Amino acid sequence: MFNRKTVAAVILSSIMAVTAGTIATNQFVFANETAAETLVGIADSQQEDTSLLVEQIADKQAKLCLEFNEEYTNSITSLDLRIQLDSSVVKGVTMAHAGVSAEFRYTYDAKTGVLRVILVGSEDLIENNKIELGTIVLAIEETTNGTTTIRLDALQTVDLFHNSNSLTVNRTEYSVEYAATSVPEEKPSTPVTPSTPSAPEEPTVPEVIKVSSVTLNSTSKTLSVGNKFQLKATVAPSNATNKSIKWVSSNTSVAKVSSTGKVTAVGKGTATITATSTDGSKVKATATIKVKNVKVTSVKLSKSSSTLLPKETIQLTATVKPSNATNKNLVWKSSNTKVATVTKSGKVKAKSVGTTKITATTADGSKIVASCKITVSKLKLNASKTTISVGKTFTIVPKVYGKNKTVTYSSSNTKVATVTKNGKIKAKKKGTAVITVKANGVTKKVTVTVKK
C-alpha cells in the first residue's frame, strides 16, 4: 500500500497516431521532443486520467506505480512513460523491474534529465487498475543532504486493438530526499578517457500480422424469399492482428447482408455476398445466394355458396397460404356472367335468375383454385332448414324480387309444425315437416325438425 503522505502522484497523458488499426509511425510519438512538449501543453488543460505513485523506500530509492481510471484499463497492452528528473543533480538512474508480464526497457539522458520507461505486454498488463513498475535508484553525487524533483511529463498507451488513447496530465513536481555522499581524499590519478555513451535502445512495437486467407462456411445457398442464413468467416492465421470482416451484397434487391454476415432473401434472383478483410490485405471470400419465390399452397373463400336476388351484391374474400407466399394475387372469374359477374377484388353482382360458379385462381403459377356457387333467384329465404323444440317458434323471412311481393306458406304436417300467413312456424310434436313458401312464381322449401 502507498502512504498518501509520502507518495507523490503525477498524472500522465499521451497521444498515438493510428491508421487502419496499426501504429502509423511504428514507434512511440515521444521520440520527437517537440511533439512531447505539445502533448504536455494539451494535457495541462484537461482533467486527470492517470497517476504515477512514488513511494520513497530508502535514500535515493523509490517505488513507482501507475494507477489508471477504470475506463482506461480494459485493453491497454503497451505504455511509454516520460519522467522528468533534475539533470543538475541526478547523474544516472538504475531501475529494477517489478516483474509484470511484459517487455521492459528504460533509458536515461543525463543531459536532459529525461527518464523513458517502455512496457510492451498484453491485456493482462494491468491488475486492479494498477501497474507496479519497479524500483528506481538515483545516482546523486552531493556533499550535503537535499531533495530532488520528479515530474512525469507524458504517457502514451496502445490498446488490444492497436488503437491509441490520449489521457490527461497534471505536471506537479514532487520531491525525493537524498543524503550527502562522502567525498574521498583526492589522490593523483591517471586520466581516463571517457567512454562514448551508447545510443538509447529503440522500443519494440508489437508485430502486425496480416490476414492471409478468409474461408466461408458456405459458398452457395438457395433461399426462399423472406428466409435468412448466417454466413460465418474463418480468418487465417488465427493470430492475425485484425480479424474484422466487411460484408457486401452485389444485389440488395435479391439478398441483403448485415455487418455480421446474416443474409436475408429479398427477391427472386442471384446475388454474390463478399467477405473482405479490413487490415489492408484485401483478402476476400464469396458466396453465391440464389433466391426463389414462395409458392401458394392453398386458397379458401369466405363462402362456398350463396343465394342472391337480382342486382344484389356480395363480397367474397380469400385466405391464401402460406402467409409468406411471394405472390398472393388471385384471378377472379364467373362461369356465367349473364347470371352474375365478379370484380378483380372478388365482389359478386347478381344479374338474372340462374346459377354460376365464381372461381379464384392463384397468379403465381401454382394453379390453386377455390370456388363459390352463386344462385340468383326472385325469392330468397333466411333459412332452408331449422331445428326447434316443441312449443317453440321460428319465423321465415322472405326477400322477393319484383313488383308482386305476395308470399304464401303451407306445412306438409300440421301435427308436427304449423305456419301462419306471416311465416311464423310453431313446433307441435316431435317429427319432421316441410314448409312450402311461394312468391312471384318461385317456390322454396324449409325443412323443420321438431325435437322434445
GROMACS .gro file of C-alpha atoms in nm:
model
  452
    1MET     CA    1   0.000   0.000   0.000
    2PHE     CA    2   0.122   0.352  -0.077
    3ASN     CA    3   0.123   0.607   0.210
    4ARG     CA    4  -0.052   0.912   0.061
    5LYS     CA    5   0.152   1.149   0.288
    6THR     CA    6   0.478   1.026   0.136
    7VAL     CA    7   0.351   0.929  -0.207
    8ALA     CA    8   0.391   1.166  -0.497
    9ALA     CA    9   0.113   1.135  -0.754
   10VAL     CA   10   0.179   1.258  -1.104
   11ILE     CA   11  -0.090   1.241  -1.371
   12LEU     CA   12   0.016   1.139  -1.721
   13SER     CA   13  -0.114   1.172  -2.077
   14SER     CA   14  -0.027   1.069  -2.432
   15ILE     CA   15  -0.150   1.059  -2.788
   16MET     CA   16  -0.079   0.793  -3.053
   17ALA     CA   17  -0.146   0.818  -3.426
   18VAL     CA   18  -0.341   0.518  -3.557
   19THR     CA   19  -0.410   0.432  -3.919
   20ALA     CA   20  -0.612   0.124  -4.031
   21GLY     CA   21  -0.575  -0.041  -3.691
   22THR     CA   22  -0.187  -0.012  -3.672
   23ILE     CA   23   0.055   0.242  -3.526
   24ALA     CA   24   0.120   0.484  -3.809
   25THR     CA   25   0.487   0.562  -3.728
   26ASN     CA   26   0.573   0.215  -3.594
   27GLN     CA   27   0.715   0.385  -3.282
   28PHE     CA   28   0.601   0.591  -2.988
   29VAL     CA   29   0.549   0.960  -3.062
   30PHE     CA   30   0.781   1.073  -2.782
   31ALA     CA   31   1.086   1.008  -2.996
   32ASN     CA   32   1.003   1.358  -3.122
   33GLU     CA   33   1.074   1.605  -2.841
   34THR     CA   34   0.861   1.883  -2.990
   35ALA     CA   35   0.561   1.650  -3.013
   36ALA     CA   36   0.606   1.552  -2.649
   37GLU     CA   37   0.614   1.916  -2.537
   38THR     CA   38   0.296   1.984  -2.735
   39LEU     CA   39   0.128   1.690  -2.564
   40VAL     CA   40   0.221   1.828  -2.225
   41GLY     CA   41   0.063   2.161  -2.305
   42ILE     CA   42  -0.262   1.994  -2.407
   43ALA     CA   43  -0.266   1.774  -2.101
   44ASP     CA   44  -0.232   2.065  -1.855
   45SER     CA   45  -0.576   2.195  -1.955
   46GLN     CA   46  -0.764   1.868  -1.911
   47GLN     CA   47  -0.897   1.659  -1.626
   48GLU     CA   48  -0.664   1.398  -1.470
   49ASP     CA   49  -0.690   1.045  -1.603
   50THR     CA   50  -0.376   0.857  -1.490
   51SER     CA   51  -0.146   0.887  -1.185
   52LEU     CA   52   0.212   0.787  -1.112
   53LEU     CA   53   0.254   0.692  -0.747
   54VAL     CA   54   0.607   0.738  -0.596
   55GLU     CA   55   0.698   0.588  -0.259
   56GLN     CA   56   1.046   0.660  -0.122
   57ILE     CA   57   1.175   0.341   0.040
   58ALA     CA   58   1.540   0.437   0.108
   59ASP     CA   59   1.800   0.701   0.039
   60LYS     CA   60   1.778   0.788  -0.332
   61GLN     CA   61   1.538   0.496  -0.385
   62ALA     CA   62   1.167   0.492  -0.459
   63LYS     CA   63   0.898   0.252  -0.579
   64LEU     CA   64   0.697   0.352  -0.887
   65CYS     CA   65   0.341   0.251  -0.966
   66LEU     CA   66   0.094   0.362  -1.234
   67GLU     CA   67  -0.272   0.397  -1.135
   68PHE     CA   68  -0.546   0.422  -1.401
   69ASN     CA   69  -0.903   0.530  -1.401
   70GLU     CA   70  -1.132   0.228  -1.465
   71GLU     CA   71  -1.233   0.327  -1.817
   72TYR     CA   72  -0.873   0.302  -1.943
   73THR     CA   73  -0.781  -0.038  -1.800
   74ASN     CA   74  -0.976  -0.288  -2.005
   75SER     CA   75  -0.744  -0.336  -2.303
   76ILE     CA   76  -0.415  -0.140  -2.261
   77THR     CA   77  -0.122  -0.351  -2.389
   78SER     CA   78   0.170  -0.105  -2.424
   79LEU     CA   79   0.295   0.204  -2.239
   80ASP     CA   80   0.563   0.470  -2.298
   81LEU     CA   81   0.636   0.696  -1.996
   82ARG     CA   82   0.846   1.015  -1.994
   83ILE     CA   83   0.960   1.118  -1.645
   84GLN     CA   84   1.147   1.445  -1.594
   85LEU     CA   85   1.427   1.443  -1.334
   86ASP     CA   86   1.665   1.723  -1.229
   87SER     CA   87   1.967   1.670  -1.459
   88SER     CA   88   2.180   1.904  -1.246
   89VAL     CA   89   2.150   1.660  -0.955
   90VAL     CA   90   2.068   1.316  -1.096
   91LYS     CA   91   2.366   1.181  -1.293
   92GLY     CA   92   2.226   0.836  -1.359
   93VAL     CA   93   1.933   0.605  -1.298
   94THR     CA   94   1.906   0.233  -1.230
   95MET     CA   95   1.565   0.062  -1.250
   96ALA     CA   96   1.468  -0.281  -1.119
   97HIS     CA   97   1.158  -0.411  -1.299
   98ALA     CA   98   0.863  -0.520  -1.083
   99GLY     CA   99   0.826  -0.840  -1.287
  100VAL     CA  100   0.495  -0.781  -1.466
  101SER     CA  101   0.434  -0.996  -1.776
  102ALA     CA  102   0.578  -0.754  -2.030
  103GLU     CA  103   0.891  -0.648  -2.219
  104PHE     CA  104   1.062  -0.379  -2.011
  105ARG     CA  105   1.310  -0.114  -2.122
  106TYR     CA  106   1.431   0.217  -1.987
  107THR     CA  107   1.681   0.486  -2.083
  108TYR     CA  108   1.804   0.797  -1.902
  109ASP     CA  109   1.950   1.105  -2.070
  110ALA     CA  110   2.177   1.275  -1.813
  111LYS     CA  111   2.189   1.591  -2.023
  112THR     CA  112   1.814   1.648  -2.036
  113GLY     CA  113   1.713   1.459  -1.721
  114VAL     CA  114   1.452   1.256  -1.918
  115LEU     CA  115   1.386   0.901  -1.794
  116ARG     CA  116   1.195   0.700  -2.052
  117VAL     CA  117   1.025   0.373  -1.948
  118ILE     CA  118   0.865   0.139  -2.203
  119LEU     CA  119   0.640  -0.162  -2.135
  120VAL     CA  120   0.511  -0.382  -2.416
  121GLY     CA  121   0.283  -0.653  -2.284
  122SER     CA  122  -0.070  -0.792  -2.320
  123GLU     CA  123  -0.421  -0.731  -2.193
  124ASP     CA  124  -0.301  -0.876  -1.857
  125LEU     CA  125  -0.064  -0.579  -1.813
  126ILE     CA  126  -0.294  -0.401  -1.565
  127GLU     CA  127  -0.421  -0.557  -1.242
  128ASN     CA  128  -0.673  -0.382  -1.017
  129ASN     CA  129  -0.628  -0.061  -1.220
  130LYS     CA  130  -0.253  -0.050  -1.137
  131ILE     CA  131   0.085  -0.145  -1.283
  132GLU     CA  132   0.377  -0.193  -1.042
  133LEU     CA  133   0.670  -0.055  -1.246
  134GLY     CA  134   0.953  -0.138  -1.006
  135THR     CA  135   1.222   0.039  -0.802
  136ILE     CA  136   1.424   0.341  -0.918
  137VAL     CA  137   1.770   0.419  -0.776
  138LEU     CA  138   1.909   0.769  -0.837
  139ALA     CA  139   2.283   0.826  -0.881
  140ILE     CA  140   2.348   1.157  -0.698
  141GLU     CA  141   2.693   1.284  -0.600
  142GLU     CA  142   2.636   1.562  -0.350
  143THR     CA  143   2.825   1.665  -0.037
  144THR     CA  144   2.515   1.783   0.150
  145ASN     CA  145   2.171   1.646   0.221
  146GLY     CA  146   1.894   1.762  -0.009
  147THR     CA  147   1.596   1.683  -0.228
  148THR     CA  148   1.549   1.643  -0.600
  149THR     CA  149   1.232   1.656  -0.805
  150ILE     CA  150   1.038   1.402  -1.011
  151ARG     CA  151   0.775   1.508  -1.258
  152LEU     CA  152   0.600   1.281  -1.503
  153ASP     CA  153   0.561   1.468  -1.832
  154ALA     CA  154   0.365   1.231  -2.054
  155LEU     CA  155   0.225   0.883  -2.106
  156GLN     CA  156   0.132   0.708  -2.426
  157THR     CA  157  -0.080   0.388  -2.450
  158VAL     CA  158  -0.171   0.127  -2.710
  159ASP     CA  159  -0.479  -0.093  -2.661
  160LEU     CA  160  -0.556  -0.453  -2.761
  161PHE     CA  161  -0.689  -0.337  -3.098
  162HIS     CA  162  -0.380  -0.124  -3.178
  163ASN     CA  163  -0.569   0.199  -3.117
  164SER     CA  164  -0.412   0.489  -2.927
  165ASN     CA  165  -0.559   0.679  -2.634
  166SER     CA  166  -0.492   1.035  -2.523
  167LEU     CA  167  -0.505   1.071  -2.146
  168THR     CA  168  -0.465   1.394  -1.946
  169VAL     CA  169  -0.175   1.514  -1.725
  170ASN     CA  170  -0.109   1.712  -1.407
  171ARG     CA  171   0.260   1.811  -1.415
  172THR     CA  172   0.313   1.882  -1.047
  173GLU     CA  173   0.673   1.829  -0.925
  174TYR     CA  174   0.741   1.602  -0.626
  175SER     CA  175   1.047   1.563  -0.407
  176VAL     CA  176   1.276   1.268  -0.331
  177GLU     CA  177   1.522   1.304  -0.043
  178TYR     CA  178   1.891   1.212  -0.065
  179ALA     CA  179   2.176   1.209   0.188
  180ALA     CA  180   2.523   1.356   0.137
  181THR     CA  181   2.775   1.133  -0.036
  182SER     CA  182   3.117   1.116   0.137
  183VAL     CA  183   3.398   1.272  -0.066
  184PRO     CA  184   3.717   1.061  -0.066
  185GLU     CA  185   4.059   1.222  -0.022
  186GLU     CA  186   4.191   1.345  -0.351
  187LYS     CA  187   4.477   1.138  -0.492
  188PRO     CA  188   4.659   1.177  -0.816
  189SER     CA  189   4.511   0.951  -1.075
  190THR     CA  190   4.575   0.862  -1.432
  191PRO     CA  191   4.335   1.038  -1.665
  192VAL     CA  192   4.078   0.801  -1.806
  193THR     CA  193   3.934   0.852  -2.147
  194PRO     CA  194   3.555   0.868  -2.106
  195SER     CA  195   3.363   0.604  -2.295
  196THR     CA  196   3.120   0.701  -2.562
  197PRO     CA  197   2.763   0.670  -2.428
  198SER     CA  198   2.557   0.407  -2.611
  199ALA     CA  199   2.256   0.516  -2.808
  200PRO     CA  200   1.918   0.460  -2.639
  201GLU     CA  201   1.761   0.132  -2.745
  202GLU     CA  202   1.456   0.173  -2.964
  203PRO     CA  203   1.129   0.044  -2.813
  204THR     CA  204   0.982  -0.278  -2.951
  205VAL     CA  205   0.647  -0.223  -3.119
  206PRO     CA  206   0.409  -0.522  -3.138
  207GLU     CA  207   0.429  -0.701  -3.473
  208VAL     CA  208   0.129  -0.656  -3.704
  209ILE     CA  209   0.020  -0.991  -3.850
  210LYS     CA  210  -0.182  -0.960  -4.171
  211VAL     CA  211  -0.472  -1.184  -4.278
  212SER     CA  212  -0.362  -1.445  -4.534
  213SER     CA  213  -0.695  -1.617  -4.610
  214VAL     CA  214  -1.071  -1.595  -4.547
  215THR     CA  215  -1.297  -1.904  -4.567
  216LEU     CA  216  -1.680  -1.906  -4.552
  217ASN     CA  217  -1.897  -2.180  -4.402
  218SER     CA  218  -2.093  -2.195  -4.731
  219THR     CA  219  -2.004  -2.090  -5.085
  220SER     CA  220  -2.357  -2.130  -5.230
  221LYS     CA  221  -2.705  -2.132  -5.080
  222THR     CA  222  -3.063  -2.137  -5.213
  223LEU     CA  223  -3.320  -1.947  -5.007
  224SER     CA  224  -3.688  -1.865  -5.036
  225VAL     CA  225  -3.796  -1.501  -5.020
  226GLY     CA  226  -3.802  -1.388  -4.658
  227ASN     CA  227  -3.569  -1.661  -4.532
  228LYS     CA  228  -3.240  -1.585  -4.354
  229PHE     CA  229  -2.899  -1.758  -4.344
  230GLN     CA  230  -2.590  -1.689  -4.131
  231LEU     CA  231  -2.260  -1.678  -4.317
  232LYS     CA  232  -1.952  -1.727  -4.098
  233ALA     CA  233  -1.597  -1.631  -4.193
  234THR     CA  234  -1.284  -1.811  -4.069
  235VAL     CA  235  -0.972  -1.592  -4.083
  236ALA     CA  236  -0.617  -1.728  -4.110
  237PRO     CA  237  -0.373  -1.713  -3.947
  238SER     CA  238  -0.555  -1.749  -3.617
  239ASN     CA  239  -0.325  -1.488  -3.457
  240ALA     CA  240  -0.390  -1.220  -3.721
  241THR     CA  241  -0.384  -0.876  -3.560
  242ASN     CA  242  -0.709  -0.754  -3.717
  243LYS     CA  243  -0.966  -1.023  -3.796
  244SER     CA  244  -1.260  -0.795  -3.875
  245ILE     CA  245  -1.455  -0.859  -4.198
  246LYS     CA  246  -1.657  -0.627  -4.424
  247TRP     CA  247  -1.968  -0.787  -4.581
  248VAL     CA  248  -2.116  -0.665  -4.914
  249SER     CA  249  -2.400  -0.790  -5.139
  250SER     CA  250  -2.377  -0.749  -5.516
  251ASN     CA  251  -2.757  -0.710  -5.546
  252THR     CA  252  -2.951  -0.592  -5.241
  253SER     CA  253  -3.284  -0.632  -5.425
  254VAL     CA  254  -3.215  -1.007  -5.422
  255ALA     CA  255  -3.028  -1.056  -5.093
  256LYS     CA  256  -2.909  -0.825  -4.817
  257VAL     CA  257  -2.624  -0.898  -4.573
  258SER     CA  258  -2.567  -0.749  -4.228
  259SER     CA  259  -2.235  -0.638  -4.077
  260THR     CA  260  -2.218  -0.978  -3.903
  261GLY     CA  261  -2.279  -1.187  -4.219
  262LYS     CA  262  -2.652  -1.261  -4.178
  263VAL     CA  263  -2.812  -1.291  -4.524
  264THR     CA  264  -3.180  -1.205  -4.584
  265ALA     CA  265  -3.351  -1.321  -4.907
  266VAL     CA  266  -3.540  -1.024  -5.057
  267GLY     CA  267  -3.649  -1.114  -5.410
  268LYS     CA  268  -3.608  -1.379  -5.678
  269GLY     CA  269  -3.266  -1.384  -5.843
  270THR     CA  270  -2.895  -1.437  -5.769
  271ALA     CA  271  -2.658  -1.226  -5.558
  272THR     CA  272  -2.293  -1.264  -5.457
  273ILE     CA  273  -2.201  -1.199  -5.094
  274THR     CA  274  -1.837  -1.092  -5.049
  275ALA     CA  275  -1.643  -1.103  -4.720
  276THR     CA  276  -1.325  -0.888  -4.730
  277SER     CA  277  -1.053  -0.841  -4.466
  278THR     CA  278  -1.020  -0.485  -4.332
  279ASP     CA  279  -0.650  -0.489  -4.235
  280GLY     CA  280  -0.535  -0.378  -4.579
  281SER     CA  281  -0.450  -0.727  -4.703
  282LYS     CA  282  -0.763  -0.720  -4.926
  283VAL     CA  283  -0.815  -1.095  -4.884
  284LYS     CA  284  -1.173  -1.198  -4.967
  285ALA     CA  285  -1.415  -1.490  -4.999
  286THR     CA  286  -1.753  -1.511  -5.176
  287ALA     CA  287  -2.082  -1.700  -5.152
  288THR     CA  288  -2.349  -1.725  -5.424
  289ILE     CA  289  -2.705  -1.677  -5.295
  290LYS     CA  290  -2.997  -1.793  -5.512
  291VAL     CA  291  -3.340  -1.669  -5.406
  292LYS     CA  292  -3.663  -1.836  -5.518
  293ASN     CA  293  -4.025  -1.734  -5.475
  294VAL     CA  294  -4.256  -1.893  -5.216
  295LYS     CA  295  -4.548  -2.062  -5.396
  296VAL     CA  296  -4.912  -2.056  -5.279
  297THR     CA  297  -5.026  -2.394  -5.136
  298SER     CA  298  -5.395  -2.327  -5.062
  299VAL     CA  299  -5.679  -2.077  -5.116
  300LYS     CA  300  -6.006  -2.069  -4.919
  301LEU     CA  301  -6.304  -1.840  -4.990
  302SER     CA  302  -6.527  -1.680  -4.726
  303LYS     CA  303  -6.836  -1.861  -4.873
  304SER     CA  304  -6.876  -2.186  -5.065
  305SER     CA  305  -7.230  -2.097  -5.183
  306SER     CA  306  -7.472  -1.805  -5.170
  307THR     CA  307  -7.820  -1.709  -5.296
  308LEU     CA  308  -7.879  -1.358  -5.425
  309LEU     CA  309  -8.168  -1.159  -5.565
  310PRO     CA  310  -8.109  -0.991  -5.900
  311LYS     CA  311  -7.893  -0.678  -5.860
  312GLU     CA  312  -7.778  -0.790  -5.514
  313THR     CA  313  -7.402  -0.795  -5.439
  314ILE     CA  314  -7.176  -0.992  -5.209
  315GLN     CA  315  -6.804  -0.954  -5.128
  316LEU     CA  316  -6.603  -1.275  -5.136
  317THR     CA  317  -6.270  -1.278  -4.951
  318ALA     CA  318  -5.985  -1.527  -4.995
  319THR     CA  319  -5.735  -1.664  -4.743
  320VAL     CA  320  -5.403  -1.751  -4.911
  321LYS     CA  321  -5.142  -1.979  -4.753
  322PRO     CA  322  -4.860  -1.974  -4.668
  323SER     CA  323  -4.868  -1.624  -4.528
  324ASN     CA  324  -4.522  -1.551  -4.671
  325ALA     CA  325  -4.614  -1.653  -5.028
  326THR     CA  326  -4.430  -1.427  -5.268
  327ASN     CA  327  -4.728  -1.361  -5.496
  328LYS     CA  328  -5.072  -1.375  -5.332
  329ASN     CA  329  -5.261  -1.227  -5.627
  330LEU     CA  330  -5.576  -1.408  -5.749
  331VAL     CA  331  -5.762  -1.413  -6.080
  332TRP     CA  332  -6.142  -1.398  -6.028
  333LYS     CA  333  -6.387  -1.534  -6.289
  334SER     CA  334  -6.758  -1.613  -6.328
  335SER     CA  335  -6.863  -1.919  -6.527
  336ASN     CA  336  -7.180  -1.737  -6.638
  337THR     CA  337  -7.157  -1.360  -6.649
  338LYS     CA  338  -7.528  -1.336  -6.752
  339VAL     CA  339  -7.619  -1.471  -6.406
  340ALA     CA  340  -7.352  -1.291  -6.203
  341THR     CA  341  -7.027  -1.103  -6.255
  342VAL     CA  342  -6.723  -1.070  -6.029
  343THR     CA  343  -6.462  -0.794  -5.999
  344LYS     CA  344  -6.083  -0.844  -5.968
  345SER     CA  345  -6.122  -0.790  -5.592
  346GLY     CA  346  -6.389  -1.064  -5.552
  347LYS     CA  347  -6.710  -0.856  -5.542
  348VAL     CA  348  -7.005  -1.051  -5.696
  349LYS     CA  349  -7.311  -0.885  -5.855
  350ALA     CA  350  -7.627  -1.085  -5.939
  351LYS     CA  351  -7.768  -1.019  -6.286
  352SER     CA  352  -8.052  -1.261  -6.362
  353VAL     CA  353  -8.212  -1.582  -6.236
  354GLY     CA  354  -7.983  -1.883  -6.263
  355THR     CA  355  -7.661  -2.032  -6.121
  356THR     CA  356  -7.295  -1.962  -6.181
  357LYS     CA  357  -6.961  -2.060  -6.030
  358ILE     CA  358  -6.720  -1.790  -5.909
  359THR     CA  359  -6.355  -1.909  -5.909
  360ALA     CA  360  -6.039  -1.757  -5.762
  361THR     CA  361  -5.714  -1.889  -5.919
  362THR     CA  362  -5.358  -1.817  -5.798
  363ALA     CA  363  -5.148  -1.595  -6.022
  364ASP     CA  364  -4.807  -1.737  -5.922
  365GLY     CA  365  -4.832  -2.046  -6.143
  366SER     CA  366  -4.921  -2.285  -5.862
  367LYS     CA  367  -5.270  -2.333  -6.022
  368ILE     CA  368  -5.456  -2.342  -5.689
  369VAL     CA  369  -5.833  -2.278  -5.736
  370ALA     CA  370  -6.117  -2.201  -5.490
  371SER     CA  371  -6.485  -2.160  -5.590
  372CYS     CA  372  -6.827  -2.038  -5.469
  373LYS     CA  373  -7.167  -2.139  -5.615
  374ILE     CA  374  -7.394  -1.838  -5.673
  375THR     CA  375  -7.771  -1.887  -5.717
  376VAL     CA  376  -7.974  -1.591  -5.838
  377SER     CA  377  -8.349  -1.616  -5.757
  378LYS     CA  378  -8.655  -1.388  -5.727
  379LEU     CA  379  -8.729  -1.543  -5.384
  380LYS     CA  380  -8.477  -1.562  -5.108
  381LEU     CA  381  -8.529  -1.706  -4.759
  382ASN     CA  382  -8.332  -1.663  -4.440
  383ALA     CA  383  -8.312  -2.043  -4.395
  384SER     CA  384  -8.357  -2.367  -4.588
  385LYS     CA  385  -8.386  -2.580  -4.273
  386THR     CA  386  -8.423  -2.534  -3.900
  387THR     CA  387  -8.449  -2.736  -3.576
  388ILE     CA  388  -8.678  -2.622  -3.291
  389SER     CA  389  -8.817  -2.769  -2.972
  390VAL     CA  390  -9.183  -2.848  -2.905
  391GLY     CA  391  -9.371  -2.530  -2.817
  392LYS     CA  392  -9.102  -2.304  -2.970
  393THR     CA  393  -9.135  -2.089  -3.283
  394PHE     CA  394  -8.923  -1.981  -3.582
  395THR     CA  395  -9.009  -1.712  -3.837
  396ILE     CA  396  -8.926  -1.741  -4.206
  397VAL     CA  397  -8.807  -1.409  -4.352
  398PRO     CA  398  -8.853  -1.393  -4.729
  399LYS     CA  399  -8.699  -1.148  -4.978
  400VAL     CA  400  -8.890  -1.113  -5.304
  401TYR     CA  401  -8.766  -0.955  -5.626
  402GLY     CA  402  -9.033  -0.789  -5.843
  403LYS     CA  403  -9.348  -0.585  -5.801
  404ASN     CA  404  -9.561  -0.874  -5.667
  405LYS     CA  405  -9.448  -0.922  -5.307
  406THR     CA  406  -9.725  -1.172  -5.207
  407VAL     CA  407  -9.589  -1.474  -5.019
  408THR     CA  408  -9.784  -1.791  -4.920
  409TYR     CA  409  -9.686  -2.059  -4.670
  410SER     CA  410  -9.804  -2.420  -4.610
  411SER     CA  411  -9.697  -2.712  -4.387
  412SER     CA  412  -9.672  -3.074  -4.500
  413ASN     CA  413  -9.753  -3.200  -4.147
  414THR     CA  414  -9.951  -2.967  -3.923
  415LYS     CA  415  -9.938  -3.222  -3.640
  416VAL     CA  416  -9.563  -3.164  -3.624
  417ALA     CA  417  -9.543  -2.795  -3.717
  418THR     CA  418  -9.782  -2.522  -3.828
  419VAL     CA  419  -9.710  -2.198  -4.011
  420THR     CA  420  -9.901  -1.869  -4.017
  421LYS     CA  421  -9.961  -1.641  -4.318
  422ASN     CA  422  -9.669  -1.430  -4.190
  423GLY     CA  423  -9.431  -1.727  -4.196
  424LYS     CA  424  -9.422  -1.795  -3.821
  425ILE     CA  425  -9.363  -2.168  -3.756
  426LYS     CA  426  -9.475  -2.331  -3.430
  427ALA     CA  427  -9.347  -2.675  -3.322
  428LYS     CA  428  -9.625  -2.913  -3.210
  429LYS     CA  429  -9.467  -3.251  -3.153
  430LYS     CA  430  -9.153  -3.443  -3.232
  431GLY     CA  431  -9.107  -3.514  -3.604
  432THR     CA  432  -9.034  -3.351  -3.938
  433ALA     CA  433  -9.241  -3.117  -4.153
  434VAL     CA  434  -9.169  -2.926  -4.476
  435ILE     CA  435  -9.285  -2.566  -4.507
  436THR     CA  436  -9.350  -2.456  -4.866
  437VAL     CA  437  -9.302  -2.089  -4.949
  438LYS     CA  438  -9.432  -1.941  -5.279
  439ALA     CA  439  -9.384  -1.591  -5.421
  440ASN     CA  440  -9.366  -1.434  -5.768
  441GLY     CA  441  -9.382  -1.775  -5.934
  442VAL     CA  442  -9.093  -1.914  -5.728
  443THR     CA  443  -9.125  -2.199  -5.476
  444LYS     CA  444  -8.883  -2.257  -5.187
  445LYS     CA  445  -8.896  -2.521  -4.914
  446VAL     CA  446  -8.785  -2.510  -4.549
  447THR     CA  447  -8.731  -2.840  -4.364
  448VAL     CA  448  -8.836  -2.821  -3.997
  449THR     CA  449  -8.714  -3.076  -3.743
  450VAL     CA  450  -8.902  -3.071  -3.410
  451LYS     CA  451  -8.741  -3.216  -3.101
  452LYS     CA  452  -8.879  -3.262  -2.748
   0.00000   0.00000   0.00000
